[in-house]
Tab-separated table of N, CA and C and ligand atoms in Angstrom:
chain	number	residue	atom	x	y	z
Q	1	UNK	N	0.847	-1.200	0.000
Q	1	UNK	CA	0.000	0.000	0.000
Q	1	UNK	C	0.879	1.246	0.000
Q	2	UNK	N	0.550	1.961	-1.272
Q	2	UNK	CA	1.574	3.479	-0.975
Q	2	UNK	C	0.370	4.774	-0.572
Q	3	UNK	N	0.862	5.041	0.059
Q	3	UNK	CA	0.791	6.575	0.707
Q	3	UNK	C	1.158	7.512	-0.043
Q	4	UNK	N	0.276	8.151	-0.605
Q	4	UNK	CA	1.405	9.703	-1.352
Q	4	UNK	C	0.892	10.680	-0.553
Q	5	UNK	N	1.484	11.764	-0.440
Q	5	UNK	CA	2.081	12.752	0.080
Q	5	UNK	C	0.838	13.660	-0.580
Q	6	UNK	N	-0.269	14.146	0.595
Q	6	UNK	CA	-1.193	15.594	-0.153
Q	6	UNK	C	-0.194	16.695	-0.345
Q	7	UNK	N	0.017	17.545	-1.539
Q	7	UNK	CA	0.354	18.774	-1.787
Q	7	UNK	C	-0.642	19.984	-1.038
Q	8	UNK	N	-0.303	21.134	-0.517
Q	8	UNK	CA	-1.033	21.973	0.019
Q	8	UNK	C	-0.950	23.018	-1.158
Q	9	UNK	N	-2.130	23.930	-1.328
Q	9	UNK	CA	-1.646	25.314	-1.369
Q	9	UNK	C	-0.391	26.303	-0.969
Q	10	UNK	N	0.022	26.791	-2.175
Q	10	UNK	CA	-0.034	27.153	-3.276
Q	10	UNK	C	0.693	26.357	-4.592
Q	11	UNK	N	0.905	24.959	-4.311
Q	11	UNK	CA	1.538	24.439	-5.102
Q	11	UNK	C	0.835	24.319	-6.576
Q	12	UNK	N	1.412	24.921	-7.525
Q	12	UNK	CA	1.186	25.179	-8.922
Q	12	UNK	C	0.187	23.923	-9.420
Q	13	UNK	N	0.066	22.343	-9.432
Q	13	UNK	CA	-0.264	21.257	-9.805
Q	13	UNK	C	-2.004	21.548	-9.618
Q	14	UNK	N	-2.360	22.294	-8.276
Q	14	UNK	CA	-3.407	22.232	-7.551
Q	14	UNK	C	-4.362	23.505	-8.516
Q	15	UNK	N	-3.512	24.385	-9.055
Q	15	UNK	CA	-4.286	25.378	-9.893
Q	15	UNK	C	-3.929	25.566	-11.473
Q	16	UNK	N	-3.909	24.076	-11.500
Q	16	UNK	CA	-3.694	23.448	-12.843
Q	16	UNK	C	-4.957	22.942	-13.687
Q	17	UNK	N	-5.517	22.732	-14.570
Q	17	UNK	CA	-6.662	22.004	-15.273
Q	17	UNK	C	-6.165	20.807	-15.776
Q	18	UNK	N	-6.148	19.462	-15.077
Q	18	UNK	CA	-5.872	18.087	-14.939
Q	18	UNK	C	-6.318	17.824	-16.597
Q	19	UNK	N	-5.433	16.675	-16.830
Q	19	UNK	CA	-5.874	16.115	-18.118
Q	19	UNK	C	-6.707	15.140	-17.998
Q	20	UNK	N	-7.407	14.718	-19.107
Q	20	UNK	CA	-8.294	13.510	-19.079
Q	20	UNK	C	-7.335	11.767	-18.978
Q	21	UNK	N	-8.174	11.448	-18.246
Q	21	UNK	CA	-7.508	9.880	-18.066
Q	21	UNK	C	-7.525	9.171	-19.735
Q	22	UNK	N	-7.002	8.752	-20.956
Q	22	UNK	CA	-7.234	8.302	-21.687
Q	22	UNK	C	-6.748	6.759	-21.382
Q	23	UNK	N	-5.966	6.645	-20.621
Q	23	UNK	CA	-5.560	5.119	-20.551
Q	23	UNK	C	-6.167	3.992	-19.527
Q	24	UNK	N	-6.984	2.964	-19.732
Q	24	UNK	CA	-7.459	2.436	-18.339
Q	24	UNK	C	-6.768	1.148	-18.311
Q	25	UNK	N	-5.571	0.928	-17.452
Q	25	UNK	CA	-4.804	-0.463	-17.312
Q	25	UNK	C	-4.769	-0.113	-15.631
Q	26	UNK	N	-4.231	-1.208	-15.639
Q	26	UNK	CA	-3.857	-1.894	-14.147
Q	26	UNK	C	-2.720	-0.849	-13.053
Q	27	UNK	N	-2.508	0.183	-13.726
Q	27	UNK	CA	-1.574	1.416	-13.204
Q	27	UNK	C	-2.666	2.148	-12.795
Q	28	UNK	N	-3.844	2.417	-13.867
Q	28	UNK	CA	-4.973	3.470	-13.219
Q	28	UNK	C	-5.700	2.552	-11.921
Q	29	UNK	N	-5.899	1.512	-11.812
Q	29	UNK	CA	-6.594	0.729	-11.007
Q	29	UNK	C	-5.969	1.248	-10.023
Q	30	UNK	N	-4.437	0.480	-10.047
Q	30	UNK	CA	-3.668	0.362	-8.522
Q	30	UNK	C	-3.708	2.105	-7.759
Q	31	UNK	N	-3.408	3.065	-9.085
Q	31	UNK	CA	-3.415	4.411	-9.101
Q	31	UNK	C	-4.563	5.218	-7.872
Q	32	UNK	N	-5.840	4.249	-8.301
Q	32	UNK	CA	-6.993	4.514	-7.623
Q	32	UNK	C	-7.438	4.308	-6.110
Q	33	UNK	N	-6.477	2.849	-6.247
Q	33	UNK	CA	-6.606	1.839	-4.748
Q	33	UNK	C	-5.808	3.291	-3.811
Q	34	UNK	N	-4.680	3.518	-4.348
Q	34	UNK	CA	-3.659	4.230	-3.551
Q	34	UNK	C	-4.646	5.413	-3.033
Q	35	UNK	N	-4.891	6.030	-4.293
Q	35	UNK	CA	-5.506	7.509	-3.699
Q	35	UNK	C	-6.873	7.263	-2.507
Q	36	UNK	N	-7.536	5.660	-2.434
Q	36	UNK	CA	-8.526	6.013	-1.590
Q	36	UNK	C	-7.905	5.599	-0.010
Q	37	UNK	N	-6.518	4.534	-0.145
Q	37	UNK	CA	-5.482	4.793	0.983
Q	37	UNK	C	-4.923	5.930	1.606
Q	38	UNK	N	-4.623	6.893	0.604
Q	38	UNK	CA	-3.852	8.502	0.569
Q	38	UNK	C	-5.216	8.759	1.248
Q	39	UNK	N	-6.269	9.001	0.915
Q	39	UNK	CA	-7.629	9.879	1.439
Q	39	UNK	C	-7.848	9.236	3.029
Q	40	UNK	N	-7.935	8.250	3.272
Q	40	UNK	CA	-8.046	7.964	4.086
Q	40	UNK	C	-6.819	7.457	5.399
Q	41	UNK	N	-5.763	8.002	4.669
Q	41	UNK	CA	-5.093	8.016	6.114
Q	41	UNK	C	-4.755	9.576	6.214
Q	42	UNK	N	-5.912	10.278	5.425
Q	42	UNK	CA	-5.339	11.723	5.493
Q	42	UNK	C	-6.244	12.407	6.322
Q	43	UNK	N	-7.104	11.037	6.824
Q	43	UNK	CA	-8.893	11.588	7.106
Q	43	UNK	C	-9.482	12.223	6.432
Q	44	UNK	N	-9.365	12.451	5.017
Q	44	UNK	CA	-10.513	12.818	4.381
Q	44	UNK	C	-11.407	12.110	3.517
Q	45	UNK	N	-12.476	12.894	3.132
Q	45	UNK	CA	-13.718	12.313	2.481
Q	45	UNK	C	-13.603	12.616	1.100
Q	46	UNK	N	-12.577	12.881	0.829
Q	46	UNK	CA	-12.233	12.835	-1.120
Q	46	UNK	C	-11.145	13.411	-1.510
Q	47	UNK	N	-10.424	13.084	-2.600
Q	47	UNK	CA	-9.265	13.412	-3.098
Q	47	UNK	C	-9.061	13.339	-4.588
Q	48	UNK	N	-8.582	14.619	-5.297
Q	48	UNK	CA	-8.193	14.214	-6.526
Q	48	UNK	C	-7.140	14.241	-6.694
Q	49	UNK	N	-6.431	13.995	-7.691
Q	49	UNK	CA	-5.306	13.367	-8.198
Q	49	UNK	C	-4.258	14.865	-7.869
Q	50	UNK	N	-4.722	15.896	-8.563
Q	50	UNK	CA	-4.171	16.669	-8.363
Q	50	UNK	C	-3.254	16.879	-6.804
Q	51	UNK	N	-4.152	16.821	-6.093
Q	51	UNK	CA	-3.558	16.875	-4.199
Q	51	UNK	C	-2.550	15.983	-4.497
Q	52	UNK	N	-2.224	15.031	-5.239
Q	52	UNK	CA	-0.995	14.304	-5.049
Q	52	UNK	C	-0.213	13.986	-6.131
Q	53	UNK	N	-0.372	15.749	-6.711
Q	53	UNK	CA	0.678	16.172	-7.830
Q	53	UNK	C	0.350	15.331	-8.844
Q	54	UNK	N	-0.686	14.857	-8.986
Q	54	UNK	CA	-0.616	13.884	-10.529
Q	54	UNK	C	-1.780	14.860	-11.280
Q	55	UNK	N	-1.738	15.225	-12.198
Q	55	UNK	CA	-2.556	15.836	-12.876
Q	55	UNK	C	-3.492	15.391	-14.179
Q	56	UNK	N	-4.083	14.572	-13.148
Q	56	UNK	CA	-4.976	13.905	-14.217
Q	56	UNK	C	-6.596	13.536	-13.403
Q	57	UNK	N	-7.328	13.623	-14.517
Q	57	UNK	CA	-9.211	13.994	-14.182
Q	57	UNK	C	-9.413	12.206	-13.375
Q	58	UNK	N	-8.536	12.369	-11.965
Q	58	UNK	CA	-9.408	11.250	-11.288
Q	58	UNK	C	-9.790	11.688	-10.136
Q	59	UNK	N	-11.081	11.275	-9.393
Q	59	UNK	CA	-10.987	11.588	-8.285
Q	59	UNK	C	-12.031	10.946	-7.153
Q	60	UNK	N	-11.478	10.385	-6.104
Q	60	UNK	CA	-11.744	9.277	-5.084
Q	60	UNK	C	-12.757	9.819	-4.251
Q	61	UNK	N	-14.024	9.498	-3.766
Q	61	UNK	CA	-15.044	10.092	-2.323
Q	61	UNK	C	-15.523	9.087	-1.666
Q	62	UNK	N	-15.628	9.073	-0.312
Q	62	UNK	CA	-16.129	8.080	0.509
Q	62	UNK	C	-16.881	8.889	1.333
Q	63	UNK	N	-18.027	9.770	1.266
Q	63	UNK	CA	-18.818	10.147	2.364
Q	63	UNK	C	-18.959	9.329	3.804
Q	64	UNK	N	-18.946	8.348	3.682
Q	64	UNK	CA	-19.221	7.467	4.623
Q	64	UNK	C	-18.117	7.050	6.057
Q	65	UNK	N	-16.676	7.304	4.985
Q	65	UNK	CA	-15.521	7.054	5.289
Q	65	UNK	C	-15.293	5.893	6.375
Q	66	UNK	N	-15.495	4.975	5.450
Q	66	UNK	CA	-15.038	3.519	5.320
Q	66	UNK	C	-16.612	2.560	6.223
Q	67	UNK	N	-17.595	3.545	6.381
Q	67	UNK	CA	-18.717	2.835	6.581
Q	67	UNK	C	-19.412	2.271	6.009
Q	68	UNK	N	-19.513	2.696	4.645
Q	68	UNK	CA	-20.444	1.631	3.937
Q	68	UNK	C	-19.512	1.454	2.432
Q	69	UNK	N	-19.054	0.218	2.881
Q	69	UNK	CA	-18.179	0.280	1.347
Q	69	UNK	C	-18.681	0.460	0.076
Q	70	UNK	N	-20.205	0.648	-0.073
Q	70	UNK	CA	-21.065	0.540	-0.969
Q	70	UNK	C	-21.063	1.882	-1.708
Q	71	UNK	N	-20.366	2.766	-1.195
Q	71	UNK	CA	-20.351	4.338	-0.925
Q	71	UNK	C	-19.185	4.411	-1.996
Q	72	UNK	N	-17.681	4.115	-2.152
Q	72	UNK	CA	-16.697	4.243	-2.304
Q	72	UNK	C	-17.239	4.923	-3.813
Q	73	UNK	N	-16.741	5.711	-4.016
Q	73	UNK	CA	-16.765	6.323	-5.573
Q	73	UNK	C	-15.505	6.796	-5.826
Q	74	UNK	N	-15.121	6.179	-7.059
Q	74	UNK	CA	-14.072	6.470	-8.280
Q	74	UNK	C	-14.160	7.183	-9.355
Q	75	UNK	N	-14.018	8.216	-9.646
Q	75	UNK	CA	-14.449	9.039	-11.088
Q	75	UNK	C	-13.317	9.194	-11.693
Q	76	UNK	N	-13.717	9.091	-13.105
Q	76	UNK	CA	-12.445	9.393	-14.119
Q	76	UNK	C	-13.301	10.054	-14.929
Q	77	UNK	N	-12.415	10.966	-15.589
Q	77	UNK	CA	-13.137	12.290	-16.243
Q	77	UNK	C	-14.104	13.059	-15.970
Q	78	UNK	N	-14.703	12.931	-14.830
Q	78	UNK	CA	-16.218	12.776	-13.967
Q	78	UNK	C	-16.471	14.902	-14.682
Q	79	UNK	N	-17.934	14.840	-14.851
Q	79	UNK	CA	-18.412	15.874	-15.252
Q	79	UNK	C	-19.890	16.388	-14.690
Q	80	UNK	N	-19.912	17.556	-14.098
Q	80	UNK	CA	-21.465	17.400	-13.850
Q	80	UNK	C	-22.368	17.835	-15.152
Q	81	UNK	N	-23.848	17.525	-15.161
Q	81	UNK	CA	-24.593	17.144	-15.687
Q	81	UNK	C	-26.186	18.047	-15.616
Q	82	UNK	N	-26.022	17.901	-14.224
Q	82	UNK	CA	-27.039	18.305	-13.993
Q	82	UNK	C	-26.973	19.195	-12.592
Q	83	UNK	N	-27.413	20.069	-12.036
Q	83	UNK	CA	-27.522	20.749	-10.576
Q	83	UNK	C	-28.657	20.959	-10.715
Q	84	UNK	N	-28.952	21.100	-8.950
Q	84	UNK	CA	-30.255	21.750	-8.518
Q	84	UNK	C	-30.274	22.636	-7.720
Q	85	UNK	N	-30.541	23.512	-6.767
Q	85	UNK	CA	-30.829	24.030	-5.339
Q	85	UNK	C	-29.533	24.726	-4.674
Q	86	UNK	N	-29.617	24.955	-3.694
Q	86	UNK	CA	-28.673	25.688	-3.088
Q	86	UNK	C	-28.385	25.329	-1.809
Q	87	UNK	N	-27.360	25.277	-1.536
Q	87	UNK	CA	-26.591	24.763	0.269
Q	87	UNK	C	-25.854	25.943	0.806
Q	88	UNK	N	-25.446	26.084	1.465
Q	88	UNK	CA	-24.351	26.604	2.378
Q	88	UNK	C	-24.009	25.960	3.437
Q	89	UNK	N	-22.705	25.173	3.592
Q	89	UNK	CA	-21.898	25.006	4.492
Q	89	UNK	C	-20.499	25.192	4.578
Q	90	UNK	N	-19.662	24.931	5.710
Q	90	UNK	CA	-18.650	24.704	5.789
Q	90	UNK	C	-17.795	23.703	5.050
Q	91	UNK	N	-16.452	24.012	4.341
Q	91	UNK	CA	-16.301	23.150	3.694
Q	91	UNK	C	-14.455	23.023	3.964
Q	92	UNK	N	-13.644	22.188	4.254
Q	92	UNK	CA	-12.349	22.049	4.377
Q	92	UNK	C	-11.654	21.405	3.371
Q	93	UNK	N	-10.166	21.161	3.319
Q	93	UNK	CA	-10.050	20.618	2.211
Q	93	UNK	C	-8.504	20.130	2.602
Q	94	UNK	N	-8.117	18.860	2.088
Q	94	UNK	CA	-6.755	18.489	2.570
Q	94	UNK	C	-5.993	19.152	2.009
Q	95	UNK	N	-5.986	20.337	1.197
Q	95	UNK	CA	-4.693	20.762	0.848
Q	95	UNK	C	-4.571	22.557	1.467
Q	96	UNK	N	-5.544	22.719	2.284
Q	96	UNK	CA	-6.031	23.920	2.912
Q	96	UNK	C	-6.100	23.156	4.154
Q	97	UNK	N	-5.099	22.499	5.055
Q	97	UNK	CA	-5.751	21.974	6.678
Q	97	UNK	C	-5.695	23.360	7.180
Q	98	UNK	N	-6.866	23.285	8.206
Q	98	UNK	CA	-6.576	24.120	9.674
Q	98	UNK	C	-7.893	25.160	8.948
Q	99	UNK	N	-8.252	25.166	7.410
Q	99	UNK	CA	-8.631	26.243	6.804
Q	99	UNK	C	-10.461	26.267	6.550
Q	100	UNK	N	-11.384	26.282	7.143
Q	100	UNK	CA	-12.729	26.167	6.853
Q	100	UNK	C	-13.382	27.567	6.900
Q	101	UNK	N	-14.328	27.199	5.734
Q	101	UNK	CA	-15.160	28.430	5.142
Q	101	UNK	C	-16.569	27.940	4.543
Q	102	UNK	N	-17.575	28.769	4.939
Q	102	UNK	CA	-18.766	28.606	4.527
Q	102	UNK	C	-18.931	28.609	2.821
Q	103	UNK	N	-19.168	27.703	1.900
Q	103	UNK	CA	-19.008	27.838	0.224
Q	103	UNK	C	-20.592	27.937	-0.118
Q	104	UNK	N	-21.311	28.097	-0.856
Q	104	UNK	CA	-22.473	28.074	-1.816
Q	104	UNK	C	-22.287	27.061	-3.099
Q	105	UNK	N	-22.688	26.084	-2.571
Q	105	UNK	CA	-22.860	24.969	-3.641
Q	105	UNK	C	-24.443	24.475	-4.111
Q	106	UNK	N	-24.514	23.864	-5.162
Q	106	UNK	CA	-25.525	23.169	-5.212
Q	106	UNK	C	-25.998	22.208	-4.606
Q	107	UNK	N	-27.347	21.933	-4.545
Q	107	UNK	CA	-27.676	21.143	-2.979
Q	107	UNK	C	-27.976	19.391	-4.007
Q	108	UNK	N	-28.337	19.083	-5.031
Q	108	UNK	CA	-27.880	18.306	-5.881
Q	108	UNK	C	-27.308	18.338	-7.024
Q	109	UNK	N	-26.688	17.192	-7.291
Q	109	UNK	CA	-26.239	17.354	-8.434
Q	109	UNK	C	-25.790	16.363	-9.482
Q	110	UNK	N	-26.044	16.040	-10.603
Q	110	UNK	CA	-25.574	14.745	-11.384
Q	110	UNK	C	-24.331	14.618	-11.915
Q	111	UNK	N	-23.600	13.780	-11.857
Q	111	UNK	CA	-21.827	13.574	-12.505
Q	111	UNK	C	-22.302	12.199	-13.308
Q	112	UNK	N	-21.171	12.783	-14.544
Q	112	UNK	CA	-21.005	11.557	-15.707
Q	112	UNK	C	-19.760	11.070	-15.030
Q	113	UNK	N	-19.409	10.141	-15.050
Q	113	UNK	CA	-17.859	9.876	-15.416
Q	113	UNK	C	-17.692	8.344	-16.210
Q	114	UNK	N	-16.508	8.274	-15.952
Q	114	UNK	CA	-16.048	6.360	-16.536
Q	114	UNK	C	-15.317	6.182	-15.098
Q	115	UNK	N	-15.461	4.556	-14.987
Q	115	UNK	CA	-14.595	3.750	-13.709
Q	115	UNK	C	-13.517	3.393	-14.183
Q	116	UNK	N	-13.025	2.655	-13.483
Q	116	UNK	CA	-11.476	2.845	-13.342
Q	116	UNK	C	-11.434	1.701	-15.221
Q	117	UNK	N	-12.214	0.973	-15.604
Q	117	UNK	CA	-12.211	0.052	-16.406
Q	117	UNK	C	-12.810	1.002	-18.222
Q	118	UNK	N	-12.746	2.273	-17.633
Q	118	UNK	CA	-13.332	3.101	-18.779
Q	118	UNK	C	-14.509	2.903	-18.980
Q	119	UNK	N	-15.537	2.644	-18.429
Q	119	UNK	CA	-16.895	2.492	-18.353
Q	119	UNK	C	-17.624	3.256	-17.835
Q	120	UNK	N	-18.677	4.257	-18.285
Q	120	UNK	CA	-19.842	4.897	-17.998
Q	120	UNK	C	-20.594	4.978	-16.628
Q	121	UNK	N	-20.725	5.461	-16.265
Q	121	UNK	CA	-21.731	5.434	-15.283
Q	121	UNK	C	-22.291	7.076	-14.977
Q	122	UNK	N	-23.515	7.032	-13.973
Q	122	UNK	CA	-24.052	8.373	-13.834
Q	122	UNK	C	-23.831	7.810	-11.960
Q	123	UNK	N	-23.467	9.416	-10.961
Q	123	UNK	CA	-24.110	9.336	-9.647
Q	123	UNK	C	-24.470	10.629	-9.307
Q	124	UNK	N	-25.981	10.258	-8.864
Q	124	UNK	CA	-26.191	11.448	-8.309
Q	124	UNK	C	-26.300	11.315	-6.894
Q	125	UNK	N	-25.595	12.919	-6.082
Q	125	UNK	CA	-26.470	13.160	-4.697
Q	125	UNK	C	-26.957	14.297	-4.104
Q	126	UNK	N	-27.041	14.320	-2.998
Q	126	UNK	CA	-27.138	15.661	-2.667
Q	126	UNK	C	-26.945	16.071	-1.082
Q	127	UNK	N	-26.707	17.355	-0.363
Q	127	UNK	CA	-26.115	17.567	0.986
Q	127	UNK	C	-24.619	17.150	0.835
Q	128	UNK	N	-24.125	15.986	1.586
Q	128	UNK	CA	-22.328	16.226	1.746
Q	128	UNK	C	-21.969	15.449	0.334
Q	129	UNK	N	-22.887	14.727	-0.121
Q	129	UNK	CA	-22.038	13.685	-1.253
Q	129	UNK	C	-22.307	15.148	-2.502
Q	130	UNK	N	-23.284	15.482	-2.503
Q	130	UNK	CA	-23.345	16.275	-3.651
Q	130	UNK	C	-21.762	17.841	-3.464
Q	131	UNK	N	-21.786	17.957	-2.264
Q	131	UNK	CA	-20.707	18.913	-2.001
Q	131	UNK	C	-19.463	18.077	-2.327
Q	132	UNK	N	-19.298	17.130	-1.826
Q	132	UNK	CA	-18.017	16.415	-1.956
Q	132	UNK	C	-17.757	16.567	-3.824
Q	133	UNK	N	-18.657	16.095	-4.581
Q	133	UNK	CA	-18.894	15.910	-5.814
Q	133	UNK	C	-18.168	16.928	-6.553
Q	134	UNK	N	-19.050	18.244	-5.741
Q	134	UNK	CA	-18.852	19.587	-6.389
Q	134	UNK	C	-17.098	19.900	-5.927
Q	135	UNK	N	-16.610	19.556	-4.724
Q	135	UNK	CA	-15.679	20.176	-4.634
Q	135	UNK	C	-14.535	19.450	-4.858
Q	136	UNK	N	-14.624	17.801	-5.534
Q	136	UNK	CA	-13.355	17.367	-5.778
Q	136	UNK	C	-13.424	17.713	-7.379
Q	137	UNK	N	-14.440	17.512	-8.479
Q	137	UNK	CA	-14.264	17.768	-9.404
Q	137	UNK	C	-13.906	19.624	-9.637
Q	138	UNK	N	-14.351	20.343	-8.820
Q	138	UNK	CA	-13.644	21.560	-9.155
Q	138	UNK	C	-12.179	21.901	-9.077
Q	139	UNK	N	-11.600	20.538	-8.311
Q	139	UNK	CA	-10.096	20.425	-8.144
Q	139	UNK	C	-9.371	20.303	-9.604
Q	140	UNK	N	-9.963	19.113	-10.049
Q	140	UNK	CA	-9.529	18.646	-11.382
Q	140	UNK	C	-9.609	20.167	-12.321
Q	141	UNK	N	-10.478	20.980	-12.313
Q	141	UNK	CA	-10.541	22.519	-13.211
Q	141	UNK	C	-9.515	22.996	-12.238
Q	142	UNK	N	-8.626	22.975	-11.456
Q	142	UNK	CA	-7.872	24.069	-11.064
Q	142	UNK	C	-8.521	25.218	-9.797
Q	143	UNK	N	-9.261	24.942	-8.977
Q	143	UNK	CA	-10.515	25.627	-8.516
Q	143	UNK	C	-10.403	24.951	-6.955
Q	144	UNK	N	-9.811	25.772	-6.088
Q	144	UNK	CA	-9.988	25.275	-4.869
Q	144	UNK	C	-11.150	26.386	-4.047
Q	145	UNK	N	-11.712	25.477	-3.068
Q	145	UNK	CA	-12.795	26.172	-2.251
Q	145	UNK	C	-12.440	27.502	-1.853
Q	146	UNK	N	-11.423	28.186	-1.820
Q	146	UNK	CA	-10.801	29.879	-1.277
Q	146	UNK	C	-11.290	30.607	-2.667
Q	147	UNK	N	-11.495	29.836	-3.564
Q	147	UNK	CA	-11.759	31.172	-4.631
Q	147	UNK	C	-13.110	30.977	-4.856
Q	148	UNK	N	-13.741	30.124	-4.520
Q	148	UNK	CA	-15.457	30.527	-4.452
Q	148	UNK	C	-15.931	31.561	-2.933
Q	149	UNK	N	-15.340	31.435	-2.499
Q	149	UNK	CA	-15.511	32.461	-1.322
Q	149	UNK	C	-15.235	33.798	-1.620
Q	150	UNK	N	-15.830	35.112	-0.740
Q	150	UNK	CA	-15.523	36.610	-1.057
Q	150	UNK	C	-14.512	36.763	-0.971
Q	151	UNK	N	-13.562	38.143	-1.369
Q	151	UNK	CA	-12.708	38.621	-1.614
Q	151	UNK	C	-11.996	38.890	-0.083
Q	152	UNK	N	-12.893	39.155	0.678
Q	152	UNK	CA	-12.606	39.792	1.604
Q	152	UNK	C	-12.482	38.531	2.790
Q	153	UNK	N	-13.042	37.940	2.576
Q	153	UNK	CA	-12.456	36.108	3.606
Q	153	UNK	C	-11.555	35.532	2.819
Q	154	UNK	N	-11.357	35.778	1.259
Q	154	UNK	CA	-10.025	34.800	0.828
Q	154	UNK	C	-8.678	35.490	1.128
Q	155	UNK	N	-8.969	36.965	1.508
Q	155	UNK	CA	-8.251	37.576	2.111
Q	155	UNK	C	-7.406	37.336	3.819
Q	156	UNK	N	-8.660	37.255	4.002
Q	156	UNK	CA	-8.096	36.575	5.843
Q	156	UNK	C	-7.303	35.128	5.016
Q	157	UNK	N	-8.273	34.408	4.644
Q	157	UNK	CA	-7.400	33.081	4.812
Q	157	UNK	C	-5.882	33.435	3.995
Q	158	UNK	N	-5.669	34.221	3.368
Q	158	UNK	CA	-4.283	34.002	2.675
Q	158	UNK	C	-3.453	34.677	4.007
Q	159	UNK	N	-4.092	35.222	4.472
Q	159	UNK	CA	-3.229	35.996	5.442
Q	159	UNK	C	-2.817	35.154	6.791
Q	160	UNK	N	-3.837	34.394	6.779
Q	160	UNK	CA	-3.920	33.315	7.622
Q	160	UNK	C	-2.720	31.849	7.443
Q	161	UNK	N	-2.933	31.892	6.318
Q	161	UNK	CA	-2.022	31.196	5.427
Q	161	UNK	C	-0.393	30.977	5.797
Q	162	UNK	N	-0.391	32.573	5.246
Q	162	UNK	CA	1.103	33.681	5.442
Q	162	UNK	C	1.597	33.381	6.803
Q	163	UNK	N	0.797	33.416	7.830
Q	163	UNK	CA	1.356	33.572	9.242
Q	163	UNK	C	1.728	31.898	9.620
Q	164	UNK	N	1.137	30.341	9.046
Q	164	UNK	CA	1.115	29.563	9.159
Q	164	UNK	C	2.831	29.134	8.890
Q	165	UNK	N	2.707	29.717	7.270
Q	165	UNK	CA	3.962	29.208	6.916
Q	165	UNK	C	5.269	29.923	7.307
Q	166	UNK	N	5.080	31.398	7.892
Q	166	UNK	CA	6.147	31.736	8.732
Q	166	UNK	C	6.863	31.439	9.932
Q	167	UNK	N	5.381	30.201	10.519
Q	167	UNK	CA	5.348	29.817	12.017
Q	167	UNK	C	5.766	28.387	11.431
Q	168	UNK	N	6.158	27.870	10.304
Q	168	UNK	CA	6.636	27.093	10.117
Q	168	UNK	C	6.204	25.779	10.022
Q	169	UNK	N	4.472	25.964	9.891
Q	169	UNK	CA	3.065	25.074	10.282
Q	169	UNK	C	2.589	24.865	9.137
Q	170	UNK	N	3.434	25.121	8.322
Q	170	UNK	CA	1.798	24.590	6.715
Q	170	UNK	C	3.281	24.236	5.821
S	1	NI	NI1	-10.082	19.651	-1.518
């Protein structure tokens, strides 16, 4: 089992637009196994490829986190489709620790993608899976949760940021 290493903010990879997976062999599989190992010894509830410098449209969610294995979702190229409604919550992110902010997402929402075998599928949800949805595929566009927020809180957090990595903490 490998472990890779989450990249934080501001590392360039993370505000990158990931390429599409065109290849599905036994590298994207194992590729996949890893990242839902990486997510979960990172304690989080989703990860794309990007967080671990690979720049390519995959990306791992377990709302459940490791409760209902039935849950585990794999997306490759994953696209939404469809939205509905409106949420507001708090939202964190492994490459922003320590960093939470209220976002405006859609309260459902539909994703295309292919599995790890290049095959089709649709999932929809809505509340944390539909947020999770929204906020790992906005990874893959280059789009972390600080820039859907106002000007004036992405402000604190960079500043917040600043003082982290001077204190020698991020
Ligand atoms: Ni994130």
């Amino acid at each position: 089992m490998k472990i890779h290493e989450v990249v934080k903010y501001p590392e360039a990879v993370l505000a990158r637009r990931a390429d599409e997976v065109t290849v599905f062999d036994q590298k994207l599989a194992t590729l996949v196994g890893e990242m839902f190992d990486s997510m979960y010894a990172a304690q989080g509830i989703g990860l794309a490829a990007p967080q671990i410098a690979i720049s390519q449209r995959i990306a791992v969610i377990d709302v459940s986190f490791k409760e209902r294995p039935g849950e585990k979702i794999a997306l490759i190229n994953p696209e939404i489709i469809e939205r509905e409604g409106r949420q507001v919550e708090e939202e964190g992110c492994l490459s922003l620790p320590e960093i939470r902010e209220k976002v405006v997402r859609a309260e459902w929402v539909k994703v295309r993608a292919l599995d790890v075998t290049g095959k089709p599928f649709e999932v929809e949800g809505t509340e944390l899976l539909a947020r999770a949805l929204q906020h790992e595929i906005d990874h893959l566009d280059g789009v972390l949760f600080i820039d859907r927020i106002s000007r004036l809180k992405r402000e604190l957090v960079l500043r917040k940021i600043k003082k982290l990595q001077k204190a020698g903490e991020w």
